[in-house]
PDB file of C-alpha atoms in Angstrom:
ATOM      1  CA  MET A   1      20.116  -3.514   7.798  1.00  0.00           C
ATOM      2  CA  LEU A   2      17.738  -3.717   4.835  1.00  0.00           C
ATOM      3  CA  ALA A   3      20.261  -5.349   2.422  1.00  0.00           C
ATOM      4  CA  GLU A   4      18.107  -8.398   1.792  1.00  0.00           C
ATOM      5  CA  LEU A   5      14.955  -6.353   1.193  1.00  0.00           C
ATOM      6  CA  ASN A   6      16.798  -3.906  -1.027  1.00  0.00           C
ATOM      7  CA  ALA A   7      18.138  -6.810  -3.115  1.00  0.00           C
ATOM      8  CA  THR A   8      14.696  -8.215  -3.414  1.00  0.00           C
ATOM      9  CA  LEU A   9      13.353  -4.851  -4.674  1.00  0.00           C
ATOM     10  CA  GLU A  10      16.153  -4.470  -7.163  1.00  0.00           C
ATOM     11  CA  LYS A  11      15.476  -7.943  -8.533  1.00  0.00           C
ATOM     12  CA  ALA A  12      11.805  -7.142  -8.790  1.00  0.00           C
ATOM     13  CA  ALA A  13      12.644  -3.932 -10.643  1.00  0.00           C
ATOM     14  CA  ALA A  14      14.855  -5.747 -13.062  1.00  0.00           C
ATOM     15  CA  GLU A  15      12.253  -8.500 -13.720  1.00  0.00           C
ATOM     16  CA  GLN A  16       9.825  -5.687 -14.640  1.00  0.00           C
ATOM     17  CA  ASP A  17      12.109  -3.683 -16.859  1.00  0.00           C
ATOM     18  CA  GLY A  18      12.581  -1.103 -14.198  1.00  0.00           C
ATOM     19  CA  ILE A  19       8.867  -0.451 -13.620  1.00  0.00           C
ATOM     20  CA  LEU A  20       8.537  -0.618  -9.855  1.00  0.00           C
ATOM     21  CA  GLY A  21       6.291   1.711  -7.761  1.00  0.00           C
ATOM     22  CA  VAL A  22       8.918   2.114  -4.868  1.00  0.00           C
ATOM     23  CA  LEU A  23      12.475   3.051  -5.095  1.00  0.00           C
ATOM     24  CA  PRO A  24      14.630  -0.113  -4.502  1.00  0.00           C
ATOM     25  CA  GLY A  25      16.598   1.671  -1.945  1.00  0.00           C
ATOM     26  CA  LEU A  26      13.391   3.336  -0.472  1.00  0.00           C
ATOM     27  CA  VAL A  27      15.222   6.617   0.229  1.00  0.00           C
ATOM     28  CA  ALA A  28      15.506   9.414  -2.210  1.00  0.00           C
ATOM     29  CA  GLU A  29      18.319  11.765  -2.041  1.00  0.00           C
ATOM     30  CA  SER A  30      16.180  14.982  -2.056  1.00  0.00           C
ATOM     31  CA  SER A  31      12.654  15.946  -1.241  1.00  0.00           C
ATOM     32  CA  SER A  32      12.532  18.285  -4.214  1.00  0.00           C
ATOM     33  CA  GLY A  33      13.036  17.903  -7.846  1.00  0.00           C
ATOM     34  CA  ASP A  34      12.555  14.850 -10.117  1.00  0.00           C
ATOM     35  CA  GLY A  35       8.698  15.428  -9.913  1.00  0.00           C
ATOM     36  CA  TRP A  36       8.420  14.316  -6.242  1.00  0.00           C
ATOM     37  CA  ILE A  37       5.322  15.525  -4.281  1.00  0.00           C
ATOM     38  CA  PRO A  38       5.358  15.419  -0.495  1.00  0.00           C
ATOM     39  CA  ALA A  39       2.636  12.940   0.520  1.00  0.00           C
ATOM     40  CA  PRO A  40       1.210  15.403   3.134  1.00  0.00           C
ATOM     41  CA  GLU A  41       0.270  17.581   0.140  1.00  0.00           C
ATOM     42  CA  LEU A  42      -2.255  14.978  -0.953  1.00  0.00           C
ATOM     43  CA  ALA A  43      -4.002  15.230   2.434  1.00  0.00           C
ATOM     44  CA  ARG A  44      -4.096  18.984   2.504  1.00  0.00           C
ATOM     45  CA  GLU A  45      -7.292  20.768   1.565  1.00  0.00           C
ATOM     46  CA  PRO A  46      -8.506  21.739  -1.090  1.00  0.00           C
ATOM     47  CA  TYR A  47      -6.804  18.499  -2.246  1.00  0.00           C
ATOM     48  CA  GLN A  48      -5.357  19.797  -5.423  1.00  0.00           C
ATOM     49  CA  ALA A  49      -2.303  17.477  -5.548  1.00  0.00           C
ATOM     50  CA  LEU A  50      -4.490  14.476  -4.867  1.00  0.00           C
ATOM     51  CA  ALA A  51      -7.108  15.574  -7.467  1.00  0.00           C
ATOM     52  CA  GLY A  52      -4.217  15.684  -9.960  1.00  0.00           C
ATOM     53  CA  PHE A  53      -3.478  12.080  -9.463  1.00  0.00           C
ATOM     54  CA  VAL A  54      -7.054  11.067  -9.434  1.00  0.00           C
ATOM     55  CA  ASP A  55      -7.746  12.985 -12.656  1.00  0.00           C
ATOM     56  CA  GLU A  56      -4.664  11.397 -14.384  1.00  0.00           C
ATOM     57  CA  THR A  57      -5.927   7.954 -13.385  1.00  0.00           C
ATOM     58  CA  ALA A  58      -9.440   8.849 -14.706  1.00  0.00           C
ATOM     59  CA  GLU A  59      -7.904   9.780 -18.151  1.00  0.00           C
ATOM     60  CA  ARG A  60      -5.701   6.708 -18.216  1.00  0.00           C
ATOM     61  CA  TRP A  61      -8.562   4.305 -17.584  1.00  0.00           C
ATOM     62  CA  ASN A  62     -11.521   6.230 -18.961  1.00  0.00           C
ATOM     63  CA  ALA A  63     -13.071   6.056 -15.412  1.00  0.00           C
ATOM     64  CA  PRO A  64     -15.575   8.066 -13.546  1.00  0.00           C
ATOM     65  CA  ARG A  65     -13.749  10.232 -10.864  1.00  0.00           C
ATOM     66  CA  HIS A  66     -14.785   8.160  -7.853  1.00  0.00           C
ATOM     67  CA  VAL A  67     -13.678   4.930  -9.522  1.00  0.00           C
ATOM     68  CA  ALA A  68     -10.399   6.570 -10.535  1.00  0.00           C
ATOM     69  CA  ALA A  69      -9.846   7.566  -6.958  1.00  0.00           C
ATOM     70  CA  ALA A  70     -10.253   3.933  -5.821  1.00  0.00           C
ATOM     71  CA  VAL A  71      -7.965   2.690  -8.529  1.00  0.00           C
ATOM     72  CA  PHE A  72      -5.391   5.478  -7.670  1.00  0.00           C
ATOM     73  CA  TRP A  73      -5.531   4.355  -3.955  1.00  0.00           C
ATOM     74  CA  LYS A  74      -5.159   0.592  -4.816  1.00  0.00           C
ATOM     75  CA  THR A  75      -1.978   1.462  -6.729  1.00  0.00           C
ATOM     76  CA  TYR A  76      -0.605   3.823  -4.093  1.00  0.00           C
ATOM     77  CA  THR A  77      -1.232   1.491  -1.149  1.00  0.00           C
ATOM     78  CA  TYR A  78       0.134  -1.533  -2.929  1.00  0.00           C
ATOM     79  CA  TRP A  79       3.492   0.091  -3.430  1.00  0.00           C
ATOM     80  CA  HIS A  80       3.461   1.785  -0.017  1.00  0.00           C
ATOM     81  CA  ILE A  81       2.856  -1.496   1.602  1.00  0.00           C
ATOM     82  CA  PHE A  82       5.028  -3.656  -0.726  1.00  0.00           C
ATOM     83  CA  PRO A  83       8.277  -3.105   1.194  1.00  0.00           C
ATOM     84  CA  ILE A  84       6.590  -3.437   4.611  1.00  0.00           C
ATOM     85  CA  ALA A  85       5.171  -6.792   3.669  1.00  0.00           C
ATOM     86  CA  LEU A  86       8.372  -8.026   2.128  1.00  0.00           C
ATOM     87  CA  GLY A  87      10.445  -6.858   5.063  1.00  0.00           C
ATOM     88  CA  TRP A  88       8.221  -8.537   7.446  1.00  0.00           C
ATOM     89  CA  SER A  89       8.346 -11.787   5.404  1.00  0.00           C
ATOM     90  CA  ILE A  90      12.179 -11.815   4.789  1.00  0.00           C
ATOM     91  CA  ASN A  91      13.525 -11.182   8.218  1.00  0.00           C
ATOM     92  CA  ARG A  92      11.023  -9.247  10.308  1.00  0.00           C
ATOM     93  CA  ARG A  93      12.765  -5.968   9.533  1.00  0.00           C
ATOM     94  CA  VAL A  94      10.073  -3.599   8.675  1.00  0.00           C
ATOM     95  CA  PRO A  95      10.727  -0.263   6.997  1.00  0.00           C
ATOM     96  CA  LEU A  96       8.338   2.447   8.119  1.00  0.00           C
ATOM     97  CA  MET A  97       7.718   5.639   6.260  1.00  0.00           C
ATOM     98  CA  ARG A  98       6.070   8.376   8.186  1.00  0.00           C
ATOM     99  CA  LEU A  99       3.730  10.542   6.224  1.00  0.00           C
ATOM    100  CA  GLU A 100       5.823  13.659   6.679  1.00  0.00           C
ATOM    101  CA  HIS A 101       8.808  11.807   5.091  1.00  0.00           C
ATOM    102  CA  THR A 102       6.968  10.206   2.311  1.00  0.00           C
ATOM    103  CA  MET A 103       7.031  11.362  -1.361  1.00  0.00           C
ATOM    104  CA  VAL A 104       5.174  10.340  -4.476  1.00  0.00           C
ATOM    105  CA  ARG A 105       5.403  10.983  -8.214  1.00  0.00           C
ATOM    106  CA  PRO A 106       3.613   9.686 -11.327  1.00  0.00           C
ATOM    107  CA  SER A 107       5.422   6.826 -13.008  1.00  0.00           C
ATOM    108  CA  ASP A 108       4.891   3.859 -15.345  1.00  0.00           C
ATOM    109  CA  ALA A 109       3.992   1.909 -12.360  1.00  0.00           C
ATOM    110  CA  GLY A 110       1.088   4.325 -11.638  1.00  0.00           C
ATOM    111  CA  VAL A 111       3.003   6.060  -8.882  1.00  0.00           C
ATOM    112  CA  THR A 112       6.430   5.658  -7.391  1.00  0.00           C
ATOM    113  CA  ILE A 113       6.888   6.058  -3.674  1.00  0.00           C
ATOM    114  CA  ALA A 114      10.055   6.926  -1.672  1.00  0.00           C
ATOM    115  CA  ALA A 115      10.947   8.707   1.585  1.00  0.00           C
ATOM    116  CA  THR A 116      13.479  11.278   2.736  1.00  0.00           C
ATOM    117  CA  GLU A 117      14.134   8.971   5.768  1.00  0.00           C
ATOM    118  CA  ILE A 118      12.827   5.728   7.150  1.00  0.00           C
ATOM    119  CA  THR A 119      12.774   3.976  10.514  1.00  0.00           C
ATOM    120  CA  VAL A 120      13.153   0.163  10.610  1.00  0.00           C
ATOM    121  CA  ALA A 121      11.125  -1.741  13.116  1.00  0.00           C
ATOM    122  CA  VAL A 122      12.810  -4.913  14.409  1.00  0.00           C
ATOM    123  CA  GLU A 123      12.247  -7.478  17.140  1.00  0.00           C
ATOM    124  CA  PRO A 124      14.138  -7.452  20.408  1.00  0.00           C
ATOM    125  CA  GLY A 125      16.538 -10.336  19.443  1.00  0.00           C
ATOM    126  CA  ASP A 126      17.567  -8.766  16.076  1.00  0.00           C
ATOM    127  CA  PRO A 127      21.308  -8.234  15.936  1.00  0.00           C
ATOM    128  CA  VAL A 128      20.604  -4.646  14.616  1.00  0.00           C
ATOM    129  CA  ALA A 129      18.209  -3.781  17.470  1.00  0.00           C
ATOM    130  CA  GLY A 130      19.136  -0.520  19.077  1.00  0.00           C
ATOM    131  CA  THR A 131      21.332   0.715  16.187  1.00  0.00           C
ATOM    132  CA  PRO A 132      20.603   4.218  14.744  1.00  0.00           C
ATOM    133  CA  GLY A 133      17.497   4.222  12.523  1.00  0.00           C
ATOM    134  CA  THR A 134      15.872   1.294  14.335  1.00  0.00           C
ATOM    135  CA  VAL A 135      12.855   0.999  16.684  1.00  0.00           C
ATOM    136  CA  VAL A 136      12.645  -2.154  18.742  1.00  0.00           C
ATOM    137  CA  SER A 137       9.109  -3.582  18.893  1.00  0.00           C
ATOM    138  CA  ASP A 138       7.695  -6.444  20.954  1.00  0.00           C
ATOM    139  CA  ASP A 139       4.677  -6.381  18.700  1.00  0.00           C
ATOM    140  CA  LEU A 140       5.403  -5.697  14.966  1.00  0.00           C
ATOM    141  CA  GLY A 141       1.665  -5.910  14.191  1.00  0.00           C
ATOM    142  CA  ALA A 142       0.867  -3.114  16.496  1.00  0.00           C
ATOM    143  CA  THR A 143       3.893  -1.049  15.149  1.00  0.00           C
ATOM    144  CA  ILE A 144       2.574  -1.546  11.593  1.00  0.00           C
ATOM    145  CA  ARG A 145      -0.854  -0.489  12.642  1.00  0.00           C
ATOM    146  CA  GLU A 146       0.575   2.739  14.113  1.00  0.00           C
ATOM    147  CA  ALA A 147       2.445   3.336  10.830  1.00  0.00           C
ATOM    148  CA  LEU A 148      -0.702   2.770   8.806  1.00  0.00           C
ATOM    149  CA  LEU A 149      -2.679   5.209  10.900  1.00  0.00           C
ATOM    150  CA  ASP A 150       0.118   7.810  10.483  1.00  0.00           C
ATOM    151  CA  GLY A 151       0.953   7.144   6.809  1.00  0.00           C
ATOM    152  CA  GLN A 152      -2.407   6.278   5.229  1.00  0.00           C
ATOM    153  CA  GLN A 153      -5.308   7.247   7.339  1.00  0.00           C
ATOM    154  CA  PRO A 154      -4.956  10.973   6.404  1.00  0.00           C
ATOM    155  CA  LEU A 155      -4.771  10.112   2.742  1.00  0.00           C
ATOM    156  CA  ILE A 156      -7.850   7.789   3.058  1.00  0.00           C
ATOM    157  CA  GLU A 157      -9.769  10.643   4.768  1.00  0.00           C
ATOM    158  CA  ALA A 158      -8.797  13.043   1.956  1.00  0.00           C
ATOM    159  CA  ILE A 159      -9.834  10.617  -0.763  1.00  0.00           C
ATOM    160  CA  SER A 160     -13.217   9.892   0.993  1.00  0.00           C
ATOM    161  CA  LYS A 161     -13.892  13.603   1.282  1.00  0.00           C
ATOM    162  CA  LEU A 162     -12.853  14.380  -2.275  1.00  0.00           C
ATOM    163  CA  THR A 163     -14.853  11.634  -4.011  1.00  0.00           C
ATOM    164  CA  ARG A 164     -17.119  10.083  -1.380  1.00  0.00           C
ATOM    165  CA  ILE A 165     -15.470   6.548  -1.641  1.00  0.00           C
ATOM    166  CA  GLY A 166     -16.191   4.545   1.493  1.00  0.00           C
ATOM    167  CA  ARG A 167     -13.191   4.314   3.950  1.00  0.00           C
ATOM    168  CA  ARG A 168     -13.751   0.553   4.398  1.00  0.00           C
ATOM    169  CA  ASN A 169     -13.339   0.102   0.591  1.00  0.00           C
ATOM    170  CA  LEU A 170     -10.098   1.967   0.770  1.00  0.00           C
ATOM    171  CA  TRP A 171      -8.781   0.008   3.754  1.00  0.00           C
ATOM    172  CA  GLY A 172      -9.738  -3.113   1.889  1.00  0.00           C
ATOM    173  CA  SER A 173      -7.081  -2.118  -0.789  1.00  0.00           C
ATOM    174  CA  THR A 174      -4.560  -1.774   2.001  1.00  0.00           C
ATOM    175  CA  ALA A 175      -5.430  -5.207   3.410  1.00  0.00           C
ATOM    176  CA  GLU A 176      -5.019  -6.636  -0.066  1.00  0.00           C
ATOM    177  CA  ALA A 177      -1.710  -4.968  -0.425  1.00  0.00           C
ATOM    178  CA  PHE A 178      -0.319  -7.039   2.405  1.00  0.00           C
ATOM    179  CA  ALA A 179      -1.890 -10.310   1.168  1.00  0.00           C
ATOM    180  CA  GLY A 180      -0.639 -10.110  -2.421  1.00  0.00           C
ATOM    181  CA  PRO A 181       3.146  -9.992  -1.958  1.00  0.00           C
ATOM    182  CA  LEU A 182       3.048 -12.460   1.029  1.00  0.00           C
ATOM    183  CA  LEU A 183       1.061 -15.025  -1.089  1.00  0.00           C
ATOM    184  CA  GLU A 184       3.813 -14.980  -3.683  1.00  0.00           C
ATOM    185  CA  THR A 185       6.232 -16.462  -1.114  1.00  0.00           C
ATOM    186  CA  GLY A 186       4.093 -18.586   1.085  1.00  0.00           C
ATOM    187  CA  PRO A 187       0.616 -19.746   2.174  1.00  0.00           C
ATOM    188  CA  TYR A 188      -2.302 -17.403   2.726  1.00  0.00           C
ATOM    189  CA  GLN A 189      -2.147 -18.220   6.427  1.00  0.00           C
ATOM    190  CA  ARG A 190       0.890 -15.954   6.748  1.00  0.00           C
ATOM    191  CA  ALA A 191      -1.094 -12.942   5.399  1.00  0.00           C
ATOM    192  CA  GLU A 192      -4.053 -13.817   7.673  1.00  0.00           C
ATOM    193  CA  ASP A 193      -1.761 -14.004  10.744  1.00  0.00           C
ATOM    194  CA  LEU A 194      -0.144 -10.611   9.904  1.00  0.00           C
ATOM    195  CA  LEU A 195      -3.465  -8.898   9.280  1.00  0.00           C
ATOM    196  CA  ARG A 196      -4.858 -10.260  12.416  1.00  0.00           C
ATOM    197  CA  SER A 197      -1.845  -8.973  14.360  1.00  0.00           C
ATOM    198  CA  ILE A 198      -2.200  -5.566  12.876  1.00  0.00           C
ATOM    199  CA  GLY A 199      -5.940  -5.564  13.760  1.00  0.00           C
ATOM    200  CA  ARG A 200      -8.325  -2.789  12.674  1.00  0.00           C
ATOM    201  CA  PRO A 201      -8.607  -1.145  10.239  1.00  0.00           C
ATOM    202  CA  VAL A 202      -7.305  -3.967   7.967  1.00  0.00           C
ATOM    203  CA  ASP A 203      -8.230  -7.222   9.719  1.00  0.00           C
ATOM    204  CA  GLY A 204     -11.165  -8.942   8.404  1.00  0.00           C
ATOM    205  CA  LEU A 205     -11.325  -7.222   5.047  1.00  0.00           C
ATOM    206  CA  ILE A 206     -10.096 -10.226   3.052  1.00  0.00           C
ATOM    207  CA  GLU A 207     -10.907 -14.027   3.454  1.00  0.00           C
ATOM    208  CA  PRO A 208      -9.421 -17.274   2.255  1.00  0.00           C
ATOM    209  CA  HIS A 209     -10.726 -18.486  -1.051  1.00  0.00           C
ATOM    210  CA  GLU A 210      -9.597 -21.512  -3.066  1.00  0.00           C
ATOM    211  CA  ASP A 211      -5.791 -21.423  -3.051  1.00  0.00           C
ATOM    212  CA  GLY A 212      -5.619 -17.629  -2.333  1.00  0.00           C
ATOM    213  CA  TYR A 213      -7.957 -15.034  -0.968  1.00  0.00           C
ATOM    214  CA  ARG A 214     -10.935 -12.798  -1.810  1.00  0.00           C
ATOM    215  CA  ARG A 215     -11.752  -9.308  -0.763  1.00  0.00           C
ATOM    216  CA  ARG A 216     -14.731  -8.479   1.287  1.00  0.00           C
ATOM    217  CA  THR A 217     -14.858  -4.870  -0.209  1.00  0.00           C
ATOM    218  CA  CYS A 218     -14.740  -3.729  -3.709  1.00  0.00           C
ATOM    219  CA  CYS A 219     -11.868  -1.773  -5.264  1.00  0.00           C
ATOM    220  CA  LEU A 220     -14.192  -0.710  -8.201  1.00  0.00           C
ATOM    221  CA  TRP A 221     -11.858  -2.006 -10.835  1.00  0.00           C
ATOM    222  CA  VAL A 222     -14.673  -4.261 -12.050  1.00  0.00           C
ATOM    223  CA  THR A 223     -16.687  -1.151 -13.090  1.00  0.00           C
ATOM    224  CA  LEU A 224     -13.964   0.014 -15.592  1.00  0.00           C
ATOM    225  CA  PRO A 225     -15.038  -0.354 -19.169  1.00  0.00           C
ATOM    226  CA  ASP A 226     -13.606  -3.377 -21.035  1.00  0.00           C
ATOM    227  CA  GLU A 227     -11.653  -4.630 -17.967  1.00  0.00           C
ATOM    228  CA  GLU A 228     -12.008  -8.027 -16.440  1.00  0.00           C
ATOM    229  CA  ALA A 229     -12.803  -8.403 -12.668  1.00  0.00           C
ATOM    230  CA  CYS A 230      -9.780  -9.022 -10.402  1.00  0.00           C
ATOM    231  CA  SER A 231      -9.276 -12.602  -9.373  1.00  0.00           C
ATOM    232  CA  THR A 232      -9.846 -11.548  -5.812  1.00  0.00           C
ATOM    233  CA  CYS A 233     -13.076  -9.669  -6.622  1.00  0.00           C
ATOM    234  CA  CYS A 234     -15.852  -9.789  -4.071  1.00  0.00           C
ATOM    235  CA  VAL A 235     -18.473  -8.947  -6.724  1.00  0.00           C
ATOM    236  CA  LYS A 236     -17.887 -12.183  -8.666  1.00  0.00           C
ATOM    237  CA  ARG A 237     -19.289 -14.306  -5.982  1.00  0.00           C
ATOM    238  CA  VAL A 238     -22.870 -12.926  -6.603  1.00  0.00           C
ATOM    239  CA  PHE A 239     -22.895 -14.369 -10.198  1.00  0.00           C
TER     240      PHE A 239
END
């Protein structure tokens, strides 16, 4: 049921020499081995697994710990949202990874994300509606919001407690993770419509700007030494 999405992910991996932050098939065969860490471990106090990712990011970018946490989250949420945004864009078949089924490991893409199992949200008229592994949704935006609250909110709370990064800043990276892939295949209006249908906590955190968009919160990348500000940076508008 995700053949088109999987083909798109495989193509993206090939175009980037295999460097992709999500498994093209989304589902890993095992929850153990190969360096996989269950995502719930990142949200479990005293946050040792999360601190490991943050400290690795800090070393990679020579960044203060709170900046490294924001950069790590920007990477994690981009790849976590990538198949959701593409699935919605391609044919409204949206793969959902519950936190309890999600795994993450370090990779050349920053992180790679997969799941032990997924559920695919589809609209009532979809030919696969009602088949095993699907959930039929009259409101995909609301279904995606529920998935975000399950799969990302616990991690955002953990990052905020570990490094004092503002939750709104972190949700801003989630909002941008939807906009980036959708802008590659269509106008900004599509991303705006999806974010509006999802609602809080991501709606209103990006805004149209020139031929793309701009964030309303900062991901802190601009504070890294010797790095240029993102093209979507909200800080640049003050100069």
